[in-house]
Amino acid sequence: MAANMKVKERVAKKQTLCGALMLIEALKAENVKVIFGYPGGAVLPIYDKLYESGVFHVLTRHEQGAIHAAEGYARISGKPGVVIATSGPGATNIVTGLTDAMMDSIPLVVFTGQVASSVIGSDAFQEADVLGITMPITKHSYQVRDVHELPKIIKEAFHIATTGRPGPVLIDIPKDMAVAEAEFDYEQDVQLPGYQPTTKPNHLQIRKLVEAVSQAKRPVILAGAGVLHANAHEQLKQYAEQQHIPVIHTLLGLGGFPADHPLFLGMAGMHGTYTANMALYECDLLINVGARFDDRVTGNLAHFAPKATVAHIDIDPAEIGKNVPTKIPIVGDAKEALIQLIEQNGKRPDVSDWLKQLNEWKREYPLMYKREPGVLKPQRLIEMIHEYTNGEAVVTTDVGQHQMWVAQYYKFKQPHRWVTSGGLGTMGFGLPAAIGAQLAQPEATVVSIVGDGGFQMTLQELSVIQELNLPIKIVIVNNQALGMVRQWQEIFYEKRYSHSLIPNQPDFVRLAEAYGMKAMRATTEEEAEYVLKEALATNAPVLLDFHVCPGENVYPMVAPGKGLHEMVGVKW
């Protein structure tokens, strides 16, 4: 009887809609609060129906801005970011963002327009093979060839994007599919027999890890972004404290464990702390929770954790054993695995000597830089931003030296405060990502820290910030160079600065003012302190142009091809 009633309710809810209205109703059903996009010919039927839909749409000034904004929204809200772009160049302009989201496991649902079904394959105006182009850089992709299938496709797309290992899903909609009509039924259940992510870890593998921990003398946890995706930060802290195991973060994992916790060793990898990298080199048990053993974390694999038994907890089985041989593989959700480990309450290992050694390394090899009178050091700038925001701001960055200084000197104590491009290393990411982050958390203090190079790749999005009056604080770490490129040329290419120096910069303050935005400049610590305090006290967007010491490098550093124990720049 109950089943029959449910069927009758579903039939009653069915209505005939065009494809464009189906899309809008599906977004409402998925509780989508904001979409980012840019109109064009192939998506005009969709935009026409958006006109009086009540759905909040952000018109970015470039499709790359739209998809990075959606990434920022997804990272902070935990909900999928939604993007609409037109066919041809509109679709190809989001390729970078799709790749970025794929590598960093960000849930997106992206709708691209396409030429009419009847002319697909004829090189029609603004036609591009979007499925072919994006297949390797999406978790899944669809092209709608029958409007009756559109509700089912959209529902599957949201399910795929947000379950298992998150990622971007693309739906390509030919223009005629947006105007064709059919019955709209969004109550149907998702049926994907070939897609059944494993969330519950194997109990026997959990027991193996419990036993390995009890016998370890030098255990360490390497925590990645998977902890944040699973909202497992509380369980990570509880487990680390229960077993007294020190914690290291990957770049994208920052915030998953409090930076001020005595068991925290810092970030690992190419620009990680000495303590974190030496802990990975010397440990006898390495527990990877939600990280993919990226090469920037491991350095030379021949020297990575050479004395350790490796356990790897990951929801994506393809990552386990891909780069690092793994003795204890645990496929499952990070939170589920940590809950089971906590419930096991295994014998705590004797780590007193290990913690003593780690604390000695912390004291002897801290992060360091030299302060000089009359000069603004970038490291000091990040420290001041941390101090004046109480370490509670949502921080977005581009990629390069400033990104590494933020990772080193902004001590994230809470999850979902850190928005950066990890795997792809996308310049131009930080500014539009801040738009999405601010819309995801309107009451948060959002600081977008960008380089003078990356800022100029997406600066047109200042128009969106001004239009929506988003109180984002834009910090330009201006060293008049492509900083990380210059650093590598200094160290590895005998100071041949081939096209990495940018002495002829625009006046960023006047540029911001042209967009109707308040802007200030600072060249010393004293000036930086003044403008930071003034900007943070302002409930409006502000651009700050900080002229920092141009020759400053990021240290410590593990050179390409070297092991984590072969860091340079750890002492004067």
C-alpha positions as a printed NumPy array, in Angstrom:
array([[  0.   ,   0.   ,   0.   ],
       [  2.785,   2.435,   0.966],
       [  4.637,   1.666,  -2.249],
       [  1.51 ,   2.333,  -4.325],
       [  0.967,   5.659,  -2.538],
       [  4.562,   6.664,  -3.285],
       [  4.106,   5.865,  -6.976],
       [  0.855,   7.894,  -7.075],
       [  2.623,  10.87 ,  -5.427],
       [  5.395,  10.711,  -8.026],
       [  2.918,  10.58 , -10.896],
       [  1.072,  13.574,  -9.451],
       [  4.315,  15.561,  -9.284],
       [  5.154,  14.953, -12.933],
       [  4.79 ,  17.937, -15.224],
       [  5.765,  18.775, -18.774],
       [  8.716,  21.173, -18.946],
       [ 11.298,  22.247, -21.462],
       [ 14.895,  21.194, -20.847],
       [ 15.9  ,  24.635, -19.551],
       [ 13.129,  24.617, -16.936],
       [ 14.009,  21.036, -16.011],
       [ 17.551,  22.225, -15.262],
       [ 16.308,  25.054, -13.06 ],
       [ 13.85 ,  22.848, -11.163],
       [ 16.553,  20.219, -10.648],
       [ 18.919,  22.849,  -9.209],
       [ 16.196,  23.942,  -6.803],
       [ 15.584,  20.316,  -5.814],
       [ 19.314,  19.94 ,  -5.118],
       [ 19.126,  23.019,  -2.865],
       [ 21.61 ,  24.94 ,  -5.015],
       [ 21.875,  28.477,  -3.623],
       [ 24.22 ,  30.047,  -6.159],
       [ 25.471,  29.322,  -9.667],
       [ 28.378,  30.903, -11.511],
       [ 28.335,  31.436, -15.228],
       [ 28.594,  33.407, -18.433],
       [ 25.907,  33.423, -21.148],
       [ 26.299,  32.769, -24.872],
       [ 24.303,  31.608, -27.862],
       [ 24.049,  27.92 , -27.023],
       [ 22.806,  28.546, -23.465],
       [ 20.42 ,  31.428, -24.223],
       [ 17.346,  29.186, -23.708],
       [ 18.665,  28.36 , -20.222],
       [ 19.463,  31.973, -19.381],
       [ 16.037,  33.06 , -20.611],
       [ 14.41 ,  30.747, -18.079],
       [ 16.856,  31.892, -15.38 ],
       [ 15.581,  35.452, -15.857],
       [ 12.631,  35.087, -13.484],
       [ 13.62 ,  31.839, -11.764],
       [ 14.721,  33.295,  -8.444],
       [ 17.995,  31.364,  -8.67 ],
       [ 20.978,  33.528,  -7.65 ],
       [ 23.411,  33.704, -10.564],
       [ 26.844,  35.337, -10.418],
       [ 27.996,  36.744, -13.739],
       [ 31.761,  36.442, -13.619],
       [ 33.799,  38.304, -16.191],
       [ 35.436,  35.175, -17.617],
       [ 34.494,  31.501, -17.562],
       [ 37.744,  30.656, -15.76 ],
       [ 36.615,  33.026, -13.02 ],
       [ 33.274,  31.215, -12.845],
       [ 34.735,  27.772, -12.317],
       [ 37.377,  28.905,  -9.807],
       [ 34.652,  30.752,  -7.896],
       [ 32.621,  27.534,  -7.879],
       [ 35.671,  25.688,  -6.525],
       [ 36.041,  28.22 ,  -3.726],
       [ 32.36 ,  27.878,  -2.922],
       [ 32.606,  24.083,  -2.831],
       [ 35.728,  24.027,  -0.662],
       [ 34.168,  26.24 ,   2.002],
       [ 30.525,  25.121,   1.895],
       [ 31.115,  21.415,   1.316],
       [ 28.389,  21.579,  -1.34 ],
       [ 28.968,  21.132,  -5.065],
       [ 29.8  ,  24.268,  -7.015],
       [ 27.606,  24.813, -10.081],
       [ 28.767,  26.42 , -13.336],
       [ 27.098,  27.284, -16.65 ],
       [ 29.13 ,  28.106, -19.761],
       [ 28.237,  28.332, -23.4  ],
       [ 29.554,  26.136, -26.211],
       [ 32.919,  26.38 , -27.949],
       [ 35.19 ,  28.953, -26.266],
       [ 32.912,  29.15 , -23.247],
       [ 33.408,  25.456, -22.617],
       [ 37.118,  25.426, -23.415],
       [ 37.678,  28.34 , -21.018],
       [ 36.678,  26.099, -18.094],
       [ 39.139,  23.319, -18.926],
       [ 41.75 ,  24.623, -16.449],
       [ 39.198,  24.741, -13.648],
       [ 37.932,  21.242, -14.407],
       [ 41.48 ,  19.899, -14.253],
       [ 42.129,  21.782, -11.031],
       [ 38.97 ,  20.378,  -9.441],
       [ 39.733,  16.864, -10.644],
       [ 43.228,  16.853,  -9.167],
       [ 42.113,  18.357,  -5.861],
       [ 38.882,  16.309,  -5.539],
       [ 36.48 ,  19.265,  -5.601],
       [ 32.773,  18.517,  -6.251],
       [ 31.438,  20.511,  -9.198],
       [ 28.485,  20.102, -11.545],
       [ 29.232,  21.967, -14.772],
       [ 26.697,  22.601, -17.537],
       [ 27.993,  23.517, -20.975],
       [ 25.885,  24.555, -23.923],
       [ 26.344,  22.783, -27.225],
       [ 25.266,  23.393, -30.795],
       [ 21.994,  21.789, -31.864],
       [ 21.973,  17.99 , -32.086],
       [ 21.368,  18.122, -35.841],
       [ 24.7  ,  19.877, -36.54 ],
       [ 26.966,  18.195, -33.996],
       [ 30.052,  16.993, -35.852],
       [ 29.712,  19.497, -38.698],
       [ 32.097,  22.124, -37.255],
       [ 29.162,  24.423, -36.651],
       [ 29.718,  27.892, -35.212],
       [ 31.13 ,  27.649, -31.683],
       [ 31.156,  23.846, -31.714],
       [ 33.771,  21.999, -29.699],
       [ 33.986,  18.334, -28.739],
       [ 33.563,  19.073, -25.061],
       [ 33.201,  15.442, -24.025],
       [ 36.376,  14.494, -25.861],
       [ 38.285,  17.443, -24.45 ],
       [ 37.175,  16.961, -20.858],
       [ 36.892,  13.19 , -20.492],
       [ 40.312,  12.802, -18.792],
       [ 39.686,  15.744, -16.432],
       [ 36.201,  14.95 , -15.119],
       [ 34.935,  12.269, -12.797],
       [ 32.165,  11.643, -15.305],
       [ 30.615,  13.449, -18.266],
       [ 27.334,  13.365, -20.183],
       [ 25.922,  14.719, -23.412],
       [ 22.137,  14.992, -23.461],
       [ 20.695,  13.419, -26.62 ],
       [ 17.146,  12.878, -25.355],
       [ 15.452,  15.507, -23.175],
       [ 13.538,  12.749, -21.347],
       [ 16.898,  11.695, -19.845],
       [ 17.847,  15.152, -18.54 ],
       [ 16.36 ,  14.876, -14.993],
       [ 17.986,  11.485, -14.496],
       [ 21.337,  12.782, -15.785],
       [ 21.323,  15.81 , -13.482],
       [ 20.445,  13.721, -10.452],
       [ 23.207,  11.246, -11.245],
       [ 25.672,  14.089, -11.777],
       [ 25.115,  15.527,  -8.305],
       [ 25.337,  12.055,  -6.792],
       [ 28.608,  11.228,  -8.562],
       [ 30.188,  14.618,  -7.833],
       [ 29.56 ,  14.413,  -4.096],
       [ 29.998,  10.737,  -3.207],
       [ 33.113,   8.611,  -2.96 ],
       [ 36.096,  10.727,  -3.909],
       [ 34.512,  14.062,  -4.891],
       [ 35.152,  15.539,  -8.316],
       [ 33.761,  17.509, -11.246],
       [ 30.944,  16.16 , -13.428],
       [ 30.092,  17.792, -16.763],
       [ 26.749,  17.826, -18.602],
       [ 26.836,  19.01 , -22.226],
       [ 23.397,  20.248, -23.355],
       [ 22.704,  20.795, -27.072],
       [ 20.619,  23.904, -27.673],
       [ 17.628,  21.973, -28.989],
       [ 17.573,  19.857, -25.81 ],
       [ 17.09 ,  23.036, -23.781],
       [ 13.893,  23.92 , -25.672],
       [ 12.49 ,  20.403, -26.197],
       [  9.755,  19.324, -23.773],
       [  9.116,  16.171, -21.771],
       [  7.749,  15.012, -18.444],
       [  9.877,  16.143, -15.523],
       [ 10.289,  13.566, -12.785],
       [ 13.031,  14.247, -10.239],
       [ 11.823,  11.812,  -7.602],
       [ 13.443,   8.756,  -9.162],
       [ 16.232,   7.059,  -7.237],
       [ 19.8  ,   6.994,  -8.562],
       [ 20.624,   3.533,  -9.907],
       [ 24.31 ,   3.136, -10.804],
       [ 25.319,  -0.521, -10.361],
       [ 28.824,   0.168, -11.673],
       [ 29.43 ,   2.996,  -9.226],
       [ 29.368,   1.854,  -5.612],
       [ 32.129,   3.586,  -3.617],
       [ 33.34 ,   1.705,  -0.572],
       [ 32.809,   3.804,   2.553],
       [ 33.011,   1.2  ,   5.326],
       [ 36.593,   0.017,   5.865],
       [ 37.474,  -3.652,   6.186],
       [ 37.498,  -4.634,   9.865],
       [ 40.464,  -6.989,   9.497],
       [ 42.58 ,  -4.217,   7.967],
       [ 41.611,  -1.92 ,  10.824],
       [ 42.778,  -4.588,  13.267],
       [ 46.089,  -4.894,  11.422],
       [ 46.63 ,  -1.167,  11.806],
       [ 45.71 ,  -1.258,  15.507],
       [ 48.318,  -3.987,  16.029],
       [ 50.941,  -2.105,  14.017],
       [ 50.366,   1.04 ,  16.088],
       [ 50.758,  -0.866,  19.362],
       [ 54.204,  -2.082,  18.286],
       [ 55.465,   1.156,  16.731],
       [ 58.209,   3.266,  18.268],
       [ 58.149,   6.154,  15.804],
       [ 54.616,   6.436,  14.329],
       [ 53.36 ,   9.446,  12.419],
       [ 50.094,  10.414,  10.709],
       [ 50.165,  12.124,   7.306],
       [ 46.764,  13.81 ,   6.914],
       [ 45.531,  15.059,   3.558],
       [ 42.488,  16.806,   2.13 ],
       [ 40.51 ,  13.56 ,   2.467],
       [ 40.174,  14.361,   6.172],
       [ 38.456,  17.637,   5.275],
       [ 36.264,  16.132,   2.558],
       [ 35.046,  13.553,   5.072],
       [ 34.598,  16.165,   7.836],
       [ 36.828,  13.942,   9.935],
       [ 38.908,  16.642,  11.657],
       [ 37.419,  15.952,  15.091],
       [ 38.035,  12.217,  14.726],
       [ 41.619,  12.838,  13.565],
       [ 42.321,  14.933,  16.661],
       [ 40.654,  12.396,  18.938],
       [ 42.588,   9.484,  17.464],
       [ 45.942,  11.296,  17.497],
       [ 45.437,  12.237,  21.151],
       [ 44.219,   8.762,  22.095],
       [ 47.282,   7.06 ,  20.623],
       [ 49.656,  10.012,  21.134],
       [ 50.702,  10.   ,  17.462],
       [ 52.149,  13.197,  15.925],
       [ 50.406,  14.641,  12.857],
       [ 51.774,  16.091,   9.623],
       [ 49.705,  17.785,   6.949],
       [ 49.895,  17.946,   3.204],
       [ 49.386,  21.37 ,   1.605],
       [ 45.677,  20.733,   1.001],
       [ 45.189,  19.09 ,   4.375],
       [ 46.036,  22.223,   6.384],
       [ 43.368,  23.008,   8.94 ],
       [ 42.393,  19.378,   9.422],
       [ 44.436,  19.346,  12.653],
       [ 45.023,  22.437,  14.837],
       [ 48.334,  24.103,  14.001],
       [ 48.83 ,  25.063,  17.661],
       [ 48.437,  21.481,  18.916],
       [ 51.568,  20.019,  20.565],
       [ 51.322,  16.91 ,  18.349],
       [ 51.336,  18.958,  15.129],
       [ 54.624,  18.92 ,  13.223],
       [ 53.738,  21.207,  10.315],
       [ 53.43 ,  20.712,   6.584],
       [ 55.463,  18.102,   4.74 ],
       [ 57.115,  18.213,   1.349],
       [ 59.175,  20.486,  -0.847],
       [ 58.666,  23.507,   1.419],
       [ 57.624,  21.652,   4.543],
       [ 59.114,  22.038,   7.998],
       [ 62.335,  20.287,   8.931],
       [ 60.548,  18.396,  11.703],
       [ 57.754,  17.13 ,   9.449],
       [ 60.094,  15.961,   6.718],
       [ 62.543,  14.291,   9.093],
       [ 59.638,  12.6  ,  10.876],
       [ 58.571,  11.075,   7.564],
       [ 62.138,   9.977,   6.871],
       [ 62.73 ,   8.432,  10.313],
       [ 59.3  ,   7.013,  11.19 ],
       [ 58.734,   3.272,  11.527],
       [ 54.96 ,   3.476,  10.937],
       [ 53.383,   5.928,   8.502],
       [ 49.59 ,   6.249,   8.599],
       [ 48.327,   8.118,   5.55 ],
       [ 44.793,   9.432,   6.017],
       [ 43.276,  10.886,   2.843],
       [ 46.425,  11.955,   1.009],
       [ 47.59 ,  10.729,  -2.387],
       [ 51.399,  10.739,  -1.911],
       [ 51.922,  13.596,  -4.363],
       [ 55.494,  14.018,  -5.582],
       [ 55.738,  17.447,  -3.91 ],
       [ 55.082,  15.665,  -0.606],
       [ 57.287,  12.609,  -1.061],
       [ 60.338,  13.998,  -2.846],
       [ 62.456,  11.208,  -4.303],
       [ 60.435,   8.057,  -3.703],
       [ 63.588,   5.994,  -3.259],
       [ 64.199,   7.936,  -0.031],
       [ 60.626,   8.335,   1.159],
       [ 59.813,   6.787,   4.546],
       [ 62.504,   4.129,   4.002],
       [ 62.148,   2.642,   7.515],
       [ 58.366,   2.661,   7.722],
       [ 55.513,   0.237,   7.465],
       [ 52.967,   2.167,   5.407],
       [ 49.228,   2.154,   6.105],
       [ 47.001,   4.087,   3.703],
       [ 43.387,   5.053,   4.378],
       [ 41.671,   6.379,   1.247],
       [ 38.21 ,   6.253,  -0.286],
       [ 39.766,   5.906,  -3.745],
       [ 41.344,   2.446,  -4.087],
       [ 43.288,   3.608,  -7.14 ],
       [ 45.446,   5.825,  -4.913],
       [ 46.525,   3.047,  -2.582],
       [ 49.85 ,   1.604,  -3.683],
       [ 49.962,   3.896,  -6.741],
       [ 53.088,   5.757,  -5.675],
       [ 54.212,   4.219,  -2.388],
       [ 54.157,   0.468,  -1.562],
       [ 51.49 ,  -0.05 ,   1.094],
       [ 51.448,  -2.893,   3.615],
       [ 48.124,  -2.03 ,   5.267],
       [ 45.605,  -0.813,   2.66 ],
       [ 42.307,   0.484,   4.048],
       [ 39.696,   1.504,   1.48 ],
       [ 36.956,   3.625,   2.96 ],
       [ 35.77 ,   6.975,   4.198],
       [ 38.316,   8.706,   6.433],
       [ 35.788,   9.468,   9.151],
       [ 34.472,   5.893,   9.199],
       [ 38.014,   4.522,   9.443],
       [ 39.021,   6.9  ,  12.239],
       [ 35.828,   6.144,  14.176],
       [ 36.615,   2.43 ,  14.038],
       [ 40.216,   3.039,  15.112],
       [ 39.028,   5.144,  18.054],
       [ 36.51 ,   2.475,  19.067],
       [ 39.22 ,  -0.193,  18.987],
       [ 41.122,   1.861,  21.567],
       [ 44.256,  -0.154,  20.907],
       [ 47.332,  -0.278,  23.086],
       [ 49.052,   3.093,  23.025],
       [ 52.619,   2.833,  21.706],
       [ 55.604,   3.993,  23.726],
       [ 56.573,   7.165,  21.869],
       [ 58.317,   9.122,  24.618],
       [ 61.746,   9.008,  22.946],
       [ 60.187,   9.786,  19.554],
       [ 58.328,  12.845,  20.827],
       [ 61.463,  14.023,  22.6  ],
       [ 63.388,  13.844,  19.309],
       [ 60.63 ,  15.643,  17.417],
       [ 60.479,  18.444,  19.971],
       [ 64.268,  18.863,  19.748],
       [ 63.981,  19.252,  15.966],
       [ 61.188,  21.805,  16.455],
       [ 63.408,  23.894,  18.727],
       [ 66.571,  23.548,  16.679],
       [ 65.122,  23.963,  13.162],
       [ 62.137,  26.335,  13.226],
       [ 60.907,  28.193,  10.178],
       [ 63.064,  31.3  ,   9.907],
       [ 63.683,  34.529,   8.068],
       [ 65.628,  37.718,   8.755],
       [ 63.785,  40.934,   9.491],
       [ 65.448,  44.092,   8.188],
       [ 64.633,  47.704,   9.049],
       [ 62.801,  49.563,   6.331],
       [ 62.066,  46.354,   4.388],
       [ 58.829,  44.381,   4.296],
       [ 59.535,  40.665,   4.368],
       [ 56.738,  38.516,   2.909],
       [ 56.948,  36.045,   5.786],
       [ 56.367,  38.876,   8.255],
       [ 53.413,  40.075,   6.188],
       [ 51.741,  36.67 ,   6.488],
       [ 52.446,  36.59 ,  10.224],
       [ 50.739,  39.976,  10.604],
       [ 47.71 ,  38.835,   8.609],
       [ 47.488,  35.782,  10.866],
       [ 47.779,  37.936,  13.967],
       [ 45.222,  40.548,  12.934],
       [ 42.654,  37.933,  11.833],
       [ 43.247,  35.77 ,  14.944],
       [ 44.04 ,  32.9  ,  12.582],
       [ 40.337,  32.588,  11.779],
       [ 40.078,  34.072,   8.29 ],
       [ 39.175,  32.126,   5.184],
       [ 42.342,  32.438,   3.113],
       [ 42.566,  31.9  ,  -0.636],
       [ 45.781,  32.024,  -2.648],
       [ 47.215,  31.753,  -6.091],
       [ 50.26 ,  29.552,  -6.637],
       [ 53.905,  30.278,  -5.998],
       [ 56.074,  31.757,  -3.279],
       [ 53.246,  33.596,  -1.53 ],
       [ 51.245,  30.344,  -1.403],
       [ 54.089,  28.554,   0.369],
       [ 54.626,  31.412,   2.811],
       [ 50.926,  31.317,   3.698],
       [ 51.104,  27.541,   4.187],
       [ 54.133,  28.002,   6.457],
       [ 53.212,  31.1  ,   8.461],
       [ 49.407,  31.263,   8.596],
       [ 48.674,  28.759,  11.335],
       [ 45.298,  27.241,  10.482],
       [ 43.548,  26.045,  13.621],
       [ 40.192,  25.192,  12.039],
       [ 39.041,  23.2  ,   9.014],
       [ 37.584,  24.702,   5.852],
       [ 39.539,  27.949,   6.086],
       [ 42.176,  27.224,   3.433],
       [ 41.436,  27.49 ,  -0.295],
       [ 44.317,  26.935,  -2.683],
       [ 45.215,  25.092,  -5.863],
       [ 47.296,  22.043,  -4.995],
       [ 47.73 ,  19.404,  -7.667],
       [ 47.489,  21.625, -10.738],
       [ 49.101,  24.746,  -9.302],
       [ 46.816,  27.212, -11.068],
       [ 47.854,  30.85 , -11.281],
       [ 44.818,  33.13 , -11.268],
       [ 42.945,  30.839,  -8.873],
       [ 42.986,  32.944,  -5.709],
       [ 40.866,  35.981,  -6.588],
       [ 37.819,  34.235,  -8.114],
       [ 38.035,  31.48 ,  -5.479],
       [ 37.613,  34.188,  -2.847],
       [ 34.32 ,  35.213,  -4.466],
       [ 32.939,  31.709,  -4.056],
       [ 34.344,  31.411,  -0.529],
       [ 32.736,  34.691,   0.559],
       [ 29.37 ,  33.678,  -0.9  ],
       [ 29.63 ,  30.336,   0.904],
       [ 30.306,  32.098,   4.234],
       [ 28.986,  35.671,   4.023],
       [ 29.927,  36.463,   7.634],
       [ 33.528,  35.227,   7.347],
       [ 36.59 ,  37.395,   6.938],
       [ 37.941,  36.364,   3.543],
       [ 41.501,  37.289,   2.627],
       [ 42.737,  36.565,  -0.894],
       [ 46.528,  36.509,  -0.923],
       [ 47.864,  36.612,  -4.467],
       [ 51.085,  37.27 ,  -6.326],
       [ 51.471,  40.18 ,  -8.704],
       [ 51.77 ,  37.674, -11.567],
       [ 48.755,  35.467, -10.859],
       [ 46.571,  38.43 ,  -9.901],
       [ 46.863,  39.798, -13.43 ],
       [ 45.466,  36.573, -14.903],
       [ 41.975,  36.992, -13.401],
       [ 41.907,  40.587, -12.12 ],
       [ 38.767,  41.299, -14.151],
       [ 36.845,  39.573, -11.361],
       [ 37.39 ,  42.711,  -9.278],
       [ 34.262,  43.87 , -11.103],
       [ 32.227,  41.059,  -9.505],
       [ 33.601,  41.824,  -6.045],
       [ 32.695,  45.493,  -6.435],
       [ 29.279,  44.763,  -7.949],
       [ 28.267,  42.414,  -5.125],
       [ 30.098,  44.527,  -2.514],
       [ 31.843,  41.423,  -1.165],
       [ 34.085,  42.482,   1.76 ],
       [ 37.073,  40.516,   0.465],
       [ 40.514,  41.783,   1.421],
       [ 42.833,  41.336,  -1.564],
       [ 46.487,  41.149,  -0.578],
       [ 49.003,  41.418,  -3.413],
       [ 52.43 ,  40.107,  -2.402],
       [ 54.235,  42.251,  -4.941],
       [ 57.844,  41.269,  -5.588],
       [ 57.765,  42.392,  -9.226],
       [ 58.492,  38.888, -10.427],
       [ 57.085,  35.453, -11.041],
       [ 58.561,  34.653,  -7.655],
       [ 58.856,  30.882,  -7.668],
       [ 60.096,  30.852, -11.26 ],
       [ 62.706,  33.441, -10.292],
       [ 63.717,  31.37 ,  -7.244],
       [ 64.256,  28.262,  -9.338],
       [ 66.225,  30.225, -11.918],
       [ 68.406,  31.602,  -9.135],
       [ 69.089,  28.192,  -7.598],
       [ 69.137,  25.843, -10.594],
       [ 69.811,  28.051, -13.636],
       [ 72.745,  30.181, -12.48 ],
       [ 70.594,  33.288, -11.979],
       [ 69.546,  33.48 , -15.613],
       [ 66.228,  35.215, -15.03 ],
       [ 64.621,  34.377, -18.334],
       [ 61.302,  36.261, -18.501],
       [ 60.537,  35.932, -14.783],
       [ 61.078,  39.559, -13.711],
       [ 58.215,  42.037, -14.134],
       [ 59.558,  45.507, -13.318],
       [ 56.868,  47.271, -15.358],
       [ 53.754,  46.727, -13.28 ],
       [ 50.496,  48.649, -13.417],
       [ 49.59 ,  50.85 , -10.479],
       [ 47.434,  48.312,  -8.665],
       [ 46.011,  50.941,  -6.312],
       [ 44.742,  53.092,  -9.183],
       [ 43.535,  49.948, -10.961],
       [ 41.378,  48.999,  -7.979],
       [ 40.106,  52.547,  -7.714],
       [ 39.054,  52.33 , -11.369],
       [ 36.834,  49.436, -10.293],
       [ 35.357,  51.62 ,  -7.548],
       [ 37.256,  49.861,  -4.788],
       [ 39.272,  51.216,  -1.887],
       [ 42.998,  50.468,  -2.206],
       [ 46.209,  51.135,  -0.281],
       [ 49.922,  50.466,  -0.67 ],
       [ 52.635,  49.571,   1.849],
       [ 56.407,  49.124,   1.521],
       [ 57.508,  48.776,   5.162],
       [ 56.393,  46.795,   8.205],
       [ 55.018,  49.935,   9.822],
       [ 52.974,  50.837,   6.757],
       [ 51.807,  47.229,   6.401],
       [ 50.578,  47.195,   9.988],
       [ 48.602,  50.393,   9.458],
       [ 46.911,  49.439,   6.176],
       [ 46.116,  45.899,   7.348],
       [ 44.346,  47.137,  10.461],
       [ 42.439,  49.737,   8.48 ],
       [ 41.42 ,  47.268,   5.777],
       [ 40.264,  44.602,   8.225],
       [ 38.159,  47.145,  10.063],
       [ 36.332,  47.962,   6.813],
       [ 33.2  ,  46.031,   5.868],
       [ 33.846,  46.487,   2.159],
       [ 36.277,  45.162,  -0.439],
       [ 39.805,  46.531,  -0.13 ],
       [ 42.877,  45.916,  -2.288],
       [ 46.286,  46.107,  -0.59 ],
       [ 49.461,  46.314,  -2.667],
       [ 52.407,  45.188,  -0.515],
       [ 55.831,  45.793,  -2.018],
       [ 57.906,  43.069,  -0.391],
       [ 61.617,  42.262,  -0.525],
       [ 62.02 ,  41.092,  -4.154],
       [ 64.899,  38.663,  -3.579],
       [ 63.347,  36.65 ,  -0.767],
       [ 63.164,  32.865,  -1.304],
       [ 61.02 ,  30.134,   0.245],
       [ 62.93 ,  27.882,   2.63 ],
       [ 63.325,  25.122,   3.675],
       [ 63.391,  23.51 ,   0.251],
       [ 63.755,  19.985,  -1.056],
       [ 65.27 ,  20.204,  -4.517],
       [ 63.768,  18.049,  -7.298],
       [ 65.222,  14.548,  -7.197],
       [ 66.251,  14.829,  -3.559],
       [ 64.862,  13.031,  -0.525],
       [ 62.979,  14.788,   2.264],
       [ 66.049,  14.48 ,   4.5  ],
       [ 68.124,  16.499,   2.02 ],
       [ 66.564,  19.89 ,   2.692],
       [ 68.43 ,  23.133,   2.166],
       [ 67.832,  26.417,   3.936],
       [ 67.12 ,  24.937,   7.355],
       [ 69.823,  27.014,   9.084],
       [ 71.573,  30.272,   8.365]])
